[in-house]
Amino acid sequence: MTKRCKTAILISGSGTNLQAFIDRVASGALDLELSVVFSNRPDAFGLVRARNAGISTACIEHGQFSNRDRFDFAVAERLDEWQPELLILAGFMRILSAGFVARYAGKILNIHPALLPTYPGLDTHQRVLDAGDEWHGSTVHFVTEELDGGPRILQGRLPVVAGDSAEQLAARVQIVEHQIYPEAAGWVGEGRAEFRDGRTWIDGAVADEPVIQTFDKLGRKV
Ligand code: GRF
């Protein structure tokens, strides 16, 4: 039996992406060991999802700390109780300090609701609508010090529908996220995708462009 990659999932809110990981692992389609779910908010619903799935949880409120470095250090010390080999940011609404990113260099993944490098930052769905873009989607990438700027691994794209509101678009993007995030994390967990010299490598070759998967307007892979 191969050793499963010990994985920590960091959340701040509802945790629908976390749920996608839980469901994939339970179905046998994803071979990660979900060791701990961490939240900076005690009321995050994702903690309930984790407990229901029998996964250990940890919570440290960032408001107790005088600065980002101290909070991040406390988080890392706590996470290291589980010796995670992979950190999954799943709606973790904190910018990570340079020290935290360096401590887990190449081992942190994020999902950002846009086709990076377009639309880093907030309000991506509204920005896509305002620009009249034909396509929107989400990107799984390695985390570096640059916000939403680390090397990309996998993108899921889907068409913008005329008359979409930002909320409707966000909901459809999430359906895509729940498919691409566990898939990309699985690639990293099994060593197929890795972060080396600041770049993404897939199957032993540099991949400066992400793998792109296309979905229809209902979020079904085409
Ligand atoms: C996701 O849409 C992701 O793109 C962003 O945060 C959101 C988290 O949603 N980084 P959820 O808590 O997984 O539902």
Tab-separated table of C-alpha atoms and ligand atoms in Angstrom:
chain	number	residue	atom	x	y	z
A	1	MET	CA	0.000	0.000	0.000
A	2	THR	CA	1.382	3.448	-0.879
A	3	LYS	CA	1.645	6.077	1.834
A	4	ARG	CA	-1.076	8.684	1.530
A	5	CYS	CA	-0.092	12.362	1.525
A	6	LYS	CA	-0.899	13.968	4.882
A	7	THR	CA	-3.041	16.983	4.071
A	8	ALA	CA	-4.221	20.001	6.060
A	9	ILE	CA	-7.144	22.035	4.735
A	10	LEU	CA	-7.378	25.683	5.804
A	11	ILE	CA	-10.747	27.412	5.725
A	12	SER	CA	-12.518	30.512	6.980
A	13	GLY	CA	-16.087	29.871	5.925
A	14	SER	CA	-18.638	27.538	4.457
A	15	GLY	CA	-16.158	24.992	3.162
A	16	THR	CA	-17.926	23.685	0.061
A	17	ASN	CA	-14.512	22.977	-1.465
A	18	LEU	CA	-13.543	21.162	1.724
A	19	GLN	CA	-16.719	19.093	1.331
A	20	ALA	CA	-15.683	18.204	-2.212
A	21	PHE	CA	-12.381	16.851	-0.845
A	22	ILE	CA	-14.188	14.917	1.889
A	23	ASP	CA	-16.590	13.369	-0.631
A	24	ARG	CA	-13.848	12.462	-3.110
A	25	VAL	CA	-11.748	10.791	-0.455
A	26	ALA	CA	-14.782	8.914	0.901
A	27	SER	CA	-15.637	7.641	-2.588
A	28	GLY	CA	-12.099	6.389	-3.102
A	29	ALA	CA	-11.498	8.739	-6.049
A	30	LEU	CA	-8.912	10.824	-4.179
A	31	ASP	CA	-6.016	9.275	-2.333
A	32	LEU	CA	-5.127	11.913	0.270
A	33	GLU	CA	-5.133	11.579	4.036
A	34	LEU	CA	-7.207	14.498	5.315
A	35	SER	CA	-5.337	14.963	8.608
A	36	VAL	CA	-6.734	18.234	9.927
A	37	VAL	CA	-9.058	21.081	9.027
A	38	PHE	CA	-7.889	24.431	10.367
A	39	SER	CA	-9.949	27.618	10.641
A	40	ASN	CA	-9.167	31.137	11.827
A	41	ARG	CA	-12.869	31.513	12.637
A	42	PRO	CA	-14.558	29.328	15.257
A	43	ASP	CA	-17.971	29.720	13.576
A	44	ALA	CA	-16.799	28.528	10.149
A	45	PHE	CA	-19.284	25.939	8.925
A	46	GLY	CA	-16.418	23.994	7.401
A	47	LEU	CA	-15.439	22.918	10.930
A	48	VAL	CA	-18.824	21.210	11.261
A	49	ARG	CA	-18.289	19.473	7.932
A	50	ALA	CA	-14.891	18.230	9.163
A	51	ARG	CA	-16.250	16.953	12.465
A	52	ASN	CA	-19.105	15.179	10.679
A	53	ALA	CA	-16.504	13.431	8.562
A	54	GLY	CA	-14.426	12.453	11.591
A	55	ILE	CA	-11.499	14.732	10.687
A	56	SER	CA	-9.496	16.504	13.419
A	57	THR	CA	-10.068	20.233	13.637
A	58	ALA	CA	-8.041	23.154	14.964
A	59	CYS	CA	-8.919	26.814	15.303
A	60	ILE	CA	-6.875	29.868	16.202
A	61	GLU	CA	-8.498	33.295	15.930
A	62	HIS	CA	-6.276	35.806	14.195
A	63	GLY	CA	-7.679	38.683	16.248
A	64	GLN	CA	-5.731	37.469	19.283
A	65	PHE	CA	-2.416	38.295	17.636
A	66	SER	CA	-0.705	41.652	17.313
A	67	ASN	CA	0.586	40.954	13.811
A	68	ARG	CA	0.465	38.576	10.885
A	69	ASP	CA	3.825	36.937	11.570
A	70	ARG	CA	2.856	35.954	15.108
A	71	PHE	CA	-0.481	34.536	13.983
A	72	ASP	CA	1.098	32.607	11.129
A	73	PHE	CA	3.774	31.214	13.437
A	74	ALA	CA	1.107	29.978	15.855
A	75	VAL	CA	-0.827	28.387	12.980
A	76	ALA	CA	2.271	26.614	11.695
A	77	GLU	CA	3.205	25.325	15.149
A	78	ARG	CA	-0.316	23.931	15.508
A	79	LEU	CA	-0.475	22.415	12.037
A	80	ASP	CA	2.885	20.742	12.525
A	81	GLU	CA	1.307	18.527	15.188
A	82	TRP	CA	-0.072	16.648	12.169
A	83	GLN	CA	3.128	16.973	10.090
A	84	PRO	CA	1.230	17.933	6.933
A	85	GLU	CA	2.887	17.337	3.576
A	86	LEU	CA	0.322	19.401	1.692
A	87	LEU	CA	-1.665	22.492	2.714
A	88	ILE	CA	-4.913	23.220	0.864
A	89	LEU	CA	-6.229	26.779	1.119
A	90	ALA	CA	-9.974	26.469	0.633
A	91	GLY	CA	-11.516	29.846	1.246
A	92	PHE	CA	-8.910	30.749	3.887
A	93	MET	CA	-9.343	34.508	4.006
A	94	ARG	CA	-5.908	35.431	5.300
A	95	ILE	CA	-2.902	36.661	3.396
A	96	LEU	CA	0.046	34.457	4.343
A	97	SER	CA	3.315	35.934	5.583
A	98	ALA	CA	6.584	35.309	3.762
A	99	GLY	CA	7.766	33.168	6.671
A	100	PHE	CA	4.733	30.886	6.480
A	101	VAL	CA	5.038	30.454	2.717
A	102	ALA	CA	8.770	29.681	3.055
A	103	ARG	CA	8.146	27.138	5.809
A	104	TYR	CA	5.886	25.127	3.500
A	105	ALA	CA	7.558	26.074	0.218
A	106	GLY	CA	5.975	24.285	-2.707
A	107	LYS	CA	3.513	22.504	-0.454
A	108	ILE	CA	0.662	25.049	-0.371
A	109	LEU	CA	-2.158	25.089	-2.925
A	110	ASN	CA	-4.827	27.712	-3.436
A	111	ILE	CA	-7.875	27.990	-5.651
A	112	HIS	CA	-8.742	31.391	-7.020
A	113	PRO	CA	-12.071	32.089	-8.739
A	114	ALA	CA	-10.701	33.507	-11.992
A	115	LEU	CA	-8.640	32.471	-14.979
A	116	LEU	CA	-5.335	33.725	-13.598
A	117	PRO	CA	-3.342	35.781	-14.423
A	118	THR	CA	-6.491	37.796	-15.119
A	119	TYR	CA	-8.389	39.069	-12.090
A	120	PRO	CA	-6.237	38.403	-9.048
A	121	GLY	CA	-7.779	39.765	-5.839
A	122	LEU	CA	-11.421	40.209	-4.898
A	123	ASP	CA	-14.785	40.585	-6.690
A	124	THR	CA	-13.693	38.471	-9.623
A	125	HIS	CA	-17.208	37.526	-10.781
A	126	GLN	CA	-18.396	41.118	-11.015
A	127	ARG	CA	-15.188	42.142	-12.753
A	128	VAL	CA	-15.701	39.422	-15.373
A	129	LEU	CA	-19.292	40.621	-15.946
A	130	ASP	CA	-18.242	44.264	-16.145
A	131	ALA	CA	-15.611	43.412	-18.740
A	132	GLY	CA	-18.131	41.433	-20.826
A	133	ASP	CA	-15.859	38.388	-20.897
A	134	GLU	CA	-16.997	35.298	-22.723
A	135	TRP	CA	-15.221	32.883	-20.349
A	136	HIS	CA	-14.732	32.677	-16.603
A	137	GLY	CA	-13.475	29.975	-14.306
A	138	SER	CA	-11.112	29.073	-11.543
A	139	THR	CA	-7.422	28.315	-11.128
A	140	VAL	CA	-5.560	25.931	-8.833
A	141	HIS	CA	-2.027	27.177	-8.220
A	142	PHE	CA	0.953	26.784	-5.937
A	143	VAL	CA	1.182	29.538	-3.350
A	144	THR	CA	4.138	31.887	-3.402
A	145	GLU	CA	4.598	35.247	-1.723
A	146	GLU	CA	2.843	36.942	-4.627
A	147	LEU	CA	-0.895	37.099	-3.937
A	148	ASP	CA	-2.741	34.877	-6.459
A	149	GLY	CA	0.496	34.862	-8.453
A	150	GLY	CA	2.077	31.441	-7.876
A	151	PRO	CA	2.595	28.943	-10.694
A	152	ARG	CA	-0.649	27.552	-12.027
A	153	ILE	CA	-1.493	23.865	-12.223
A	154	LEU	CA	-5.051	23.427	-13.457
A	155	GLN	CA	-7.770	25.755	-14.718
A	156	GLY	CA	-11.442	25.017	-15.218
A	157	ARG	CA	-13.191	27.385	-17.609
A	158	LEU	CA	-16.872	27.790	-18.348
A	159	PRO	CA	-18.914	30.172	-20.490
A	160	VAL	CA	-20.456	33.299	-19.020
A	161	VAL	CA	-24.214	33.274	-19.684
A	162	ALA	CA	-25.994	36.428	-20.856
A	163	GLY	CA	-27.957	37.930	-17.972
A	164	ASP	CA	-25.833	36.244	-15.304
A	165	SER	CA	-25.625	37.960	-11.938
A	166	ALA	CA	-22.366	37.808	-10.019
A	167	GLU	CA	-24.016	35.382	-7.583
A	168	GLN	CA	-25.213	33.046	-10.333
A	169	LEU	CA	-21.806	33.095	-11.933
A	170	ALA	CA	-20.116	32.419	-8.583
A	171	ALA	CA	-22.349	29.412	-7.985
A	172	ARG	CA	-21.469	27.908	-11.357
A	173	VAL	CA	-17.767	28.563	-10.840
A	174	GLN	CA	-17.980	26.691	-7.552
A	175	ILE	CA	-19.373	23.607	-9.297
A	176	VAL	CA	-16.230	23.662	-11.428
A	177	GLU	CA	-13.999	24.255	-8.397
A	178	HIS	CA	-15.369	21.199	-6.646
A	179	GLN	CA	-14.120	19.115	-9.560
A	180	ILE	CA	-10.759	20.680	-10.387
A	181	TYR	CA	-9.432	21.333	-6.880
A	182	PRO	CA	-9.465	17.735	-5.624
A	183	GLU	CA	-8.147	16.584	-8.986
A	184	ALA	CA	-5.166	18.950	-8.966
A	185	ALA	CA	-4.445	18.230	-5.291
A	186	GLY	CA	-4.451	14.536	-6.126
A	187	TRP	CA	-1.799	15.148	-8.799
A	188	VAL	CA	0.374	16.916	-6.225
A	189	GLY	CA	-0.277	14.276	-3.579
A	190	GLU	CA	0.867	11.494	-5.856
A	191	GLY	CA	3.875	13.478	-7.121
A	192	ARG	CA	2.570	13.922	-10.669
A	193	ALA	CA	2.534	17.698	-10.254
A	194	GLU	CA	5.228	19.472	-8.280
A	195	PHE	CA	6.715	22.859	-7.550
A	196	ARG	CA	10.383	23.045	-8.513
A	197	ASP	CA	12.574	26.135	-9.015
A	198	GLY	CA	9.536	28.389	-8.829
A	199	ARG	CA	7.669	26.586	-11.623
A	200	THR	CA	5.052	23.904	-12.004
A	201	TRP	CA	6.213	20.538	-13.276
A	202	ILE	CA	3.733	17.962	-14.482
A	203	ASP	CA	4.769	14.404	-15.304
A	204	GLY	CA	8.427	15.410	-15.182
A	205	ALA	CA	8.211	18.387	-17.558
A	206	VAL	CA	7.985	22.128	-16.918
A	207	ALA	CA	4.388	23.301	-17.307
A	208	ASP	CA	4.372	27.088	-17.496
A	209	GLU	CA	0.831	26.949	-18.848
A	210	PRO	CA	-1.772	25.226	-16.695
A	211	VAL	CA	-3.776	22.231	-17.777
A	212	ILE	CA	-7.102	23.640	-18.985
A	213	GLN	CA	-10.385	21.787	-18.632
A	214	THR	CA	-13.543	23.147	-20.251
A	215	PHE	CA	-16.992	22.890	-18.684
A	216	ASP	CA	-20.434	23.753	-20.003
A	217	LYS	CA	-22.638	26.441	-18.470
A	218	LEU	CA	-23.970	23.936	-15.920
A	219	GLY	CA	-20.475	22.998	-14.804
A	220	ARG	CA	-20.339	19.655	-16.586
A	221	LYS	CA	-16.973	18.747	-18.082
A	222	VAL	CA	-17.042	18.749	-21.895
B	1	GRF	C1	-13.928	29.546	-3.365
B	1	GRF	O1	-14.858	29.986	-4.286
B	1	GRF	C2	-12.530	29.850	-3.793
B	1	GRF	O2	-12.415	30.186	-5.127
B	1	GRF	C3	-12.121	31.019	-2.947
B	1	GRF	O3	-12.855	30.911	-1.780
B	1	GRF	C4	-14.064	30.230	-2.022
B	1	GRF	C5	-14.286	29.269	-0.896
B	1	GRF	O4	-15.566	28.719	-0.910
B	1	GRF	N1	-10.701	30.981	-2.758
B	1	GRF	P1	-15.967	27.526	0.035
B	1	GRF	O5	-15.772	27.972	1.474
B	1	GRF	O6	-15.109	26.359	-0.316
B	1	GRF	O7	-17.407	27.280	-0.266
